[in-house]
Amino acid sequence: MNTIELKIFSDLAVQLEHQLTDRHGPMVPSSVLARLLGYASPEAFRQAVTRKTIPVPIFKIKNRRGYFALTKDIAIWLAIQRNGANDQSIASEDAMI
C-alpha cells in the first residue's frame, strides 16, 4: 500500500468511526454488531461467536446482556474490507486485459 492509498484508507476508517460513533456511541451491542458485520441473522452471529470467528474483538460487560465491540474496531474492519474489494476489482480488471 503506497502513501496515497494509506491516506485514503485512514480517512475512510476515521469517517466510518465518526459515523458509527454518532449513531451508536463508542460501543455497539451484539444486536447492531451482527448487522454491521453482515451476518444474515442473529443466529448466524451467535454461531460465529460460538465458533470464535467474529472478525473484530468482542467483550462482555458485567450486568449487561450480550456482547459489545468498539466502534473504532468495526470502522477499521469495514475499511479493511473496502480496501480488499478495491484490490480484488483491480486484479479482476488486470486479468481481463
Coordinates of N, CA, C and O in Angstrom, one line a residue:
M1 N 0.9 -1.2 0.0 CA 0.0 0.0 0.0 C 0.9 1.2 0.0 O 1.7 1.4 0.9
N2 N 0.7 2.1 -1.0 CA 1.5 3.3 -1.1 C 1.0 4.4 -0.1 O -0.1 4.2 0.5
T3 N 1.6 5.5 -0.1 CA 1.3 6.6 0.8 C -0.1 7.1 0.5 O -0.9 7.4 1.5
I4 N -0.4 7.3 -0.7 CA -1.8 7.8 -1.1 C -2.9 6.8 -0.6 O -3.9 7.2 -0.1
E5 N -2.7 5.6 -0.9 CA -3.6 4.5 -0.6 C -3.8 4.5 1.0 O -4.9 4.3 1.5
L6 N -2.7 4.6 1.7 CA -2.7 4.6 3.1 C -3.5 5.8 3.7 O -4.3 5.6 4.6
K7 N -3.3 6.9 3.1 CA -4.1 8.1 3.5 C -5.6 7.9 3.2 O -6.4 8.2 4.1
I8 N -5.9 7.4 2.1 CA -7.3 7.1 1.7 C -8.0 6.1 2.7 O -9.1 6.3 3.2
F9 N -7.2 5.1 3.0 CA -7.7 4.0 3.9 C -7.9 4.7 5.3 O -8.9 4.5 5.9
S10 N -6.9 5.4 5.8 CA -7.0 6.1 7.1 C -8.2 7.1 7.1 O -8.9 7.1 8.1
D11 N -8.4 7.8 6.1 CA -9.5 8.8 6.1 C -10.8 8.0 6.1 O -11.8 8.5 6.8
L12 N -10.9 6.9 5.4 CA -12.2 6.2 5.3 C -12.5 5.6 6.7 O -13.6 5.7 7.2
A13 N -11.4 5.0 7.4 CA -11.6 4.5 8.7 C -12.1 5.5 9.7 O -13.0 5.3 10.5
V14 N -11.5 6.7 9.6 CA -11.9 7.8 10.5 C -13.3 8.3 10.2 O -14.1 8.5 11.2
Q15 N -13.7 8.4 9.0 CA -15.0 8.8 8.6 C -16.0 7.7 9.1 O -17.1 8.1 9.7
L16 N -15.8 6.5 8.9 CA -16.7 5.4 9.3 C -16.8 5.4 10.9 O -17.9 5.3 11.4
E17 N -15.7 5.6 11.5 CA -15.7 5.7 13.0 C -16.6 6.8 13.5 O -17.4 6.6 14.4
H18 N -16.5 8.0 12.9 CA -17.3 9.1 13.3 C -18.8 8.8 13.0 O -19.6 9.1 13.9
Q19 N -19.1 8.3 11.9 CA -20.5 8.0 11.6 C -21.1 6.9 12.6 O -22.2 7.1 13.1
L20 N -20.3 5.9 12.8 CA -20.7 4.9 13.8 C -20.9 5.4 15.2 O -21.8 5.1 15.9
T21 N -19.9 6.2 15.6 CA -20.0 6.8 16.9 C -21.2 7.7 17.1 O -21.8 7.7 18.1
D22 N -21.4 8.5 16.1 CA -22.6 9.5 16.1 C -23.9 8.7 16.2 O -24.8 9.1 17.0
R23 N -23.9 7.5 15.6 CA -25.2 6.8 15.5 C -25.3 5.8 16.7 O -26.4 5.7 17.3
H24 N -24.2 5.2 17.2 CA -24.3 4.1 18.2 C -23.5 4.4 19.5 O -23.6 3.7 20.4
G25 N -22.7 5.4 19.5 CA -21.9 5.7 20.6 C -20.5 4.9 20.5 O -20.3 4.3 19.5
P26 N -19.7 4.9 21.6 CA -18.4 4.3 21.5 C -18.4 2.7 21.4 O -17.4 2.1 21.0
M27 N -19.6 2.2 21.8 CA -19.7 0.7 21.8 C -20.9 0.3 21.0 O -21.9 1.0 21.0
V28 N -20.9 -0.9 20.4 CA -22.0 -1.4 19.6 C -22.5 -2.7 20.3 O -21.6 -3.6 20.5
P29 N -23.8 -2.8 20.6 CA -24.2 -4.1 21.2 C -24.4 -5.2 20.1 O -24.4 -4.8 18.9
S30 N -24.4 -6.4 20.5 CA -24.5 -7.5 19.6 C -25.6 -7.4 18.6 O -25.5 -7.8 17.4
S31 N -26.8 -6.9 19.0 CA -27.9 -6.8 18.0 C -27.5 -5.9 16.8 O -27.9 -6.2 15.7
V32 N -26.8 -4.9 17.0 CA -26.4 -4.0 16.0 C -25.1 -4.5 15.3 O -25.0 -4.5 14.1
L33 N -24.3 -5.1 16.1 CA -23.0 -5.6 15.6 C -23.2 -6.7 14.5 O -22.6 -6.7 13.5
A34 N -24.2 -7.5 14.7 CA -24.5 -8.6 13.8 C -24.8 -8.0 12.4 O -24.3 -8.5 11.4
R35 N -25.6 -7.0 12.4 CA -26.0 -6.3 11.1 C -24.8 -5.6 10.5 O -24.6 -5.7 9.3
L36 N -24.0 -4.9 11.3 CA -22.9 -4.1 10.8 C -21.8 -5.1 10.1 O -21.2 -4.7 9.2
L37 N -21.7 -6.2 10.7 CA -20.7 -7.2 10.2 C -21.2 -8.1 9.1 O -20.5 -8.9 8.5
G38 N -22.5 -7.9 8.7 CA -23.1 -8.5 7.6 C -23.6 -9.9 7.8 O -23.8 -10.7 6.9
Y39 N -23.9 -10.3 9.1 CA -24.4 -11.6 9.3 C -25.9 -11.6 8.9 O -26.6 -10.7 9.1
A40 N -26.3 -12.7 8.3 CA -27.7 -12.9 7.8 C -28.8 -12.8 8.9 O -29.9 -12.4 8.6
S41 N -28.4 -13.2 10.1 CA -29.4 -13.3 11.1 C -28.7 -13.2 12.5 O -27.5 -13.5 12.6
P42 N -29.4 -13.0 13.6 CA -28.8 -13.0 14.9 C -28.3 -14.4 15.2 O -27.3 -14.5 15.9
E43 N -29.0 -15.4 14.7 CA -28.5 -16.8 14.9 C -27.1 -17.0 14.3 O -26.3 -17.7 14.8
A44 N -27.0 -16.5 13.1 CA -25.7 -16.6 12.4 C -24.6 -16.0 13.2 O -23.4 -16.5 13.3
F45 N -24.9 -14.8 13.8 CA -23.9 -14.1 14.6 C -23.6 -14.9 15.8 O -22.4 -15.1 16.2
R46 N -24.6 -15.5 16.5 CA -24.4 -16.4 17.7 C -23.5 -17.6 17.3 O -22.6 -17.9 18.1
Q47 N -23.7 -18.1 16.2 CA -22.9 -19.3 15.7 C -21.4 -18.8 15.6 O -20.5 -19.5 16.0
A48 N -21.2 -17.6 15.0 CA -19.9 -17.1 14.8 C -19.2 -16.8 16.2 O -18.0 -17.1 16.3
V49 N -20.0 -16.4 17.1 CA -19.4 -16.2 18.5 C -19.0 -17.5 19.1 O -17.9 -17.6 19.6
T50 N -19.9 -18.5 18.9 CA -19.5 -19.8 19.5 C -18.3 -20.4 18.8 O -17.4 -21.0 19.5
R51 N -18.2 -20.2 17.5 CA -17.0 -20.7 16.7 C -15.8 -19.8 16.8 O -14.7 -20.1 16.3
K52 N -16.0 -18.6 17.5 CA -14.9 -17.6 17.7 C -14.3 -17.2 16.3 O -13.1 -17.1 16.1
T53 N -15.3 -16.8 15.4 CA -14.9 -16.4 14.1 C -15.4 -14.9 13.8 O -15.4 -14.5 12.7
I54 N -15.7 -14.2 14.9 CA -16.1 -12.8 14.7 C -14.8 -12.0 14.4 O -13.8 -12.2 15.0
P55 N -14.9 -11.2 13.3 CA -13.7 -10.6 12.8 C -13.2 -9.4 13.6 O -12.2 -8.8 13.2
V56 N -13.9 -9.0 14.6 CA -13.5 -7.8 15.5 C -13.5 -8.3 17.0 O -14.2 -9.3 17.3
P57 N -12.6 -7.7 17.8 CA -12.7 -8.1 19.2 C -14.0 -7.8 19.8 O -14.6 -6.7 19.6
I58 N -14.6 -8.7 20.5 CA -15.9 -8.5 21.3 C -15.6 -8.8 22.7 O -14.7 -9.5 23.1
F59 N -16.5 -8.2 23.6 CA -16.4 -8.4 25.0 C -17.7 -8.3 25.7 O -18.7 -7.8 25.1
K60 N -17.8 -8.8 26.9 CA -19.0 -8.7 27.7 C -18.8 -7.6 28.7 O -17.7 -7.3 29.1
I61 N -19.9 -7.1 29.2 CA -19.9 -6.1 30.2 C -20.7 -6.7 31.4 O -21.8 -7.2 31.2
K62 N -20.1 -6.6 32.6 CA -20.8 -7.1 33.8 C -22.2 -6.5 33.9 O -22.4 -5.3 33.7
N63 N -23.2 -7.4 34.2 CA -24.6 -7.0 34.4 C -25.2 -6.5 33.1 O -26.3 -5.8 33.2
R64 N -24.7 -6.8 32.0 CA -25.3 -6.4 30.7 C -25.4 -7.7 29.8 O -24.6 -8.6 29.9
R65 N -26.5 -7.7 29.0 CA -26.7 -8.9 28.2 C -25.9 -8.7 26.9 O -25.8 -7.6 26.3
G66 N -25.5 -9.8 26.3 CA -24.8 -9.9 25.0 C -23.4 -9.4 25.0 O -22.8 -9.2 26.0
Y67 N -22.9 -9.3 23.8 CA -21.5 -8.9 23.6 C -21.5 -7.4 23.0 O -22.5 -6.9 22.5
F68 N -20.3 -6.8 23.1 CA -20.1 -5.5 22.6 C -18.8 -5.4 21.8 O -17.9 -6.2 22.0
A69 N -18.7 -4.4 21.0 CA -17.5 -4.2 20.2 C -17.3 -2.7 20.2 O -18.3 -1.9 20.2
L70 N -16.1 -2.2 20.1 CA -15.8 -0.8 20.0 C -16.1 -0.3 18.5 O -15.8 -1.0 17.6
T71 N -16.7 0.8 18.4 CA -17.0 1.3 17.0 C -15.7 1.5 16.3 O -15.7 1.3 15.0
K72 N -14.6 1.9 16.9 CA -13.3 2.0 16.3 C -12.9 0.8 15.6 O -12.4 0.8 14.4
D73 N -13.0 -0.4 16.3 CA -12.6 -1.7 15.7 C -13.5 -2.0 14.5 O -13.0 -2.6 13.5
I74 N -14.8 -1.7 14.6 CA -15.7 -2.0 13.5 C -15.3 -1.2 12.3 O -15.3 -1.6 11.2
A75 N -15.1 0.1 12.5 CA -14.7 1.0 11.4 C -13.4 0.6 10.7 O -13.4 0.6 9.5
I76 N -12.4 0.2 11.5 CA -11.2 -0.3 10.9 C -11.5 -1.6 10.1 O -11.0 -1.7 8.9
W77 N -12.2 -2.5 10.6 CA -12.6 -3.7 9.9 C -13.3 -3.4 8.6 O -13.0 -4.0 7.5
L78 N -14.3 -2.5 8.6 CA -15.0 -2.1 7.4 C -14.1 -1.5 6.4 O -14.2 -1.8 5.2
A79 N -13.2 -0.6 6.8 CA -12.2 0.0 5.9 C -11.3 -1.0 5.3 O -11.0 -1.0 4.1
I80 N -10.9 -2.0 6.0 CA -10.1 -3.1 5.5 C -10.8 -3.9 4.5 O -10.3 -4.2 3.4
Q81 N -12.1 -4.2 4.7 CA -12.9 -4.9 3.8 C -13.1 -4.1 2.5 O -13.0 -4.7 1.4
R82 N -13.3 -2.8 2.6 CA -13.5 -2.0 1.4 C -12.2 -1.9 0.7 O -12.2 -2.0 -0.6
N83 N -11.0 -1.8 1.3 CA -9.7 -1.8 0.7 C -9.5 -3.1 -0.1 O -9.0 -3.1 -1.2
G84 N -9.9 -4.2 0.5 CA -9.7 -5.5 -0.1 C -10.6 -5.6 -1.4 O -10.2 -6.2 -2.4
A85 N -11.8 -5.0 -1.3 CA -12.6 -5.0 -2.5 C -12.0 -4.2 -3.6 O -12.1 -4.6 -4.8
N86 N -11.3 -3.1 -3.3 CA -10.6 -2.4 -4.3 C -9.5 -3.2 -5.0 O -9.4 -3.2 -6.2
D87 N -8.7 -3.9 -4.1 CA -7.6 -4.7 -4.6 C -8.1 -5.8 -5.6 O -7.6 -6.1 -6.6
Q88 N -9.3 -6.4 -5.2 CA -9.8 -7.5 -6.0 C -10.4 -7.0 -7.3 O -10.2 -7.6 -8.3
S89 N -11.0 -5.9 -7.3 CA -11.6 -5.3 -8.5 C -10.5 -4.9 -9.5 O -10.6 -5.1 -10.7
I90 N -9.4 -4.4 -9.0 CA -8.2 -4.0 -9.8 C -7.6 -5.3 -10.4 O -7.3 -5.3 -11.6
A91 N -7.5 -6.3 -9.6 CA -6.9 -7.6 -10.1 C -7.8 -8.2 -11.1 O -7.3 -8.7 -12.2
S92 N -9.1 -8.1 -11.0 CA -10.1 -8.6 -12.0 C -9.9 -7.8 -13.3 O -10.0 -8.4 -14.4
E93 N -9.8 -6.5 -13.2 CA -9.7 -5.7 -14.4 C -8.4 -6.0 -15.1 O -8.3 -6.1 -16.3
D94 N -7.3 -6.2 -14.4 CA -6.0 -6.6 -15.0 C -6.1 -8.0 -15.7 O -5.5 -8.1 -16.7
A95 N -6.8 -8.9 -15.1 CA -6.9 -10.2 -15.7 C -7.7 -10.2 -17.0 O -7.5 -11.0 -17.9
M96 N -8.6 -9.2 -17.1 CA -9.4 -9.1 -18.3 C -8.6 -8.5 -19.5 O -9.0 -8.7 -20.6
I97 N -7.5 -7.9 -19.2 CA -6.8 -7.2 -20.3 C -5.9 -8.2 -21.0 O -5.5 -9.2 -20.6

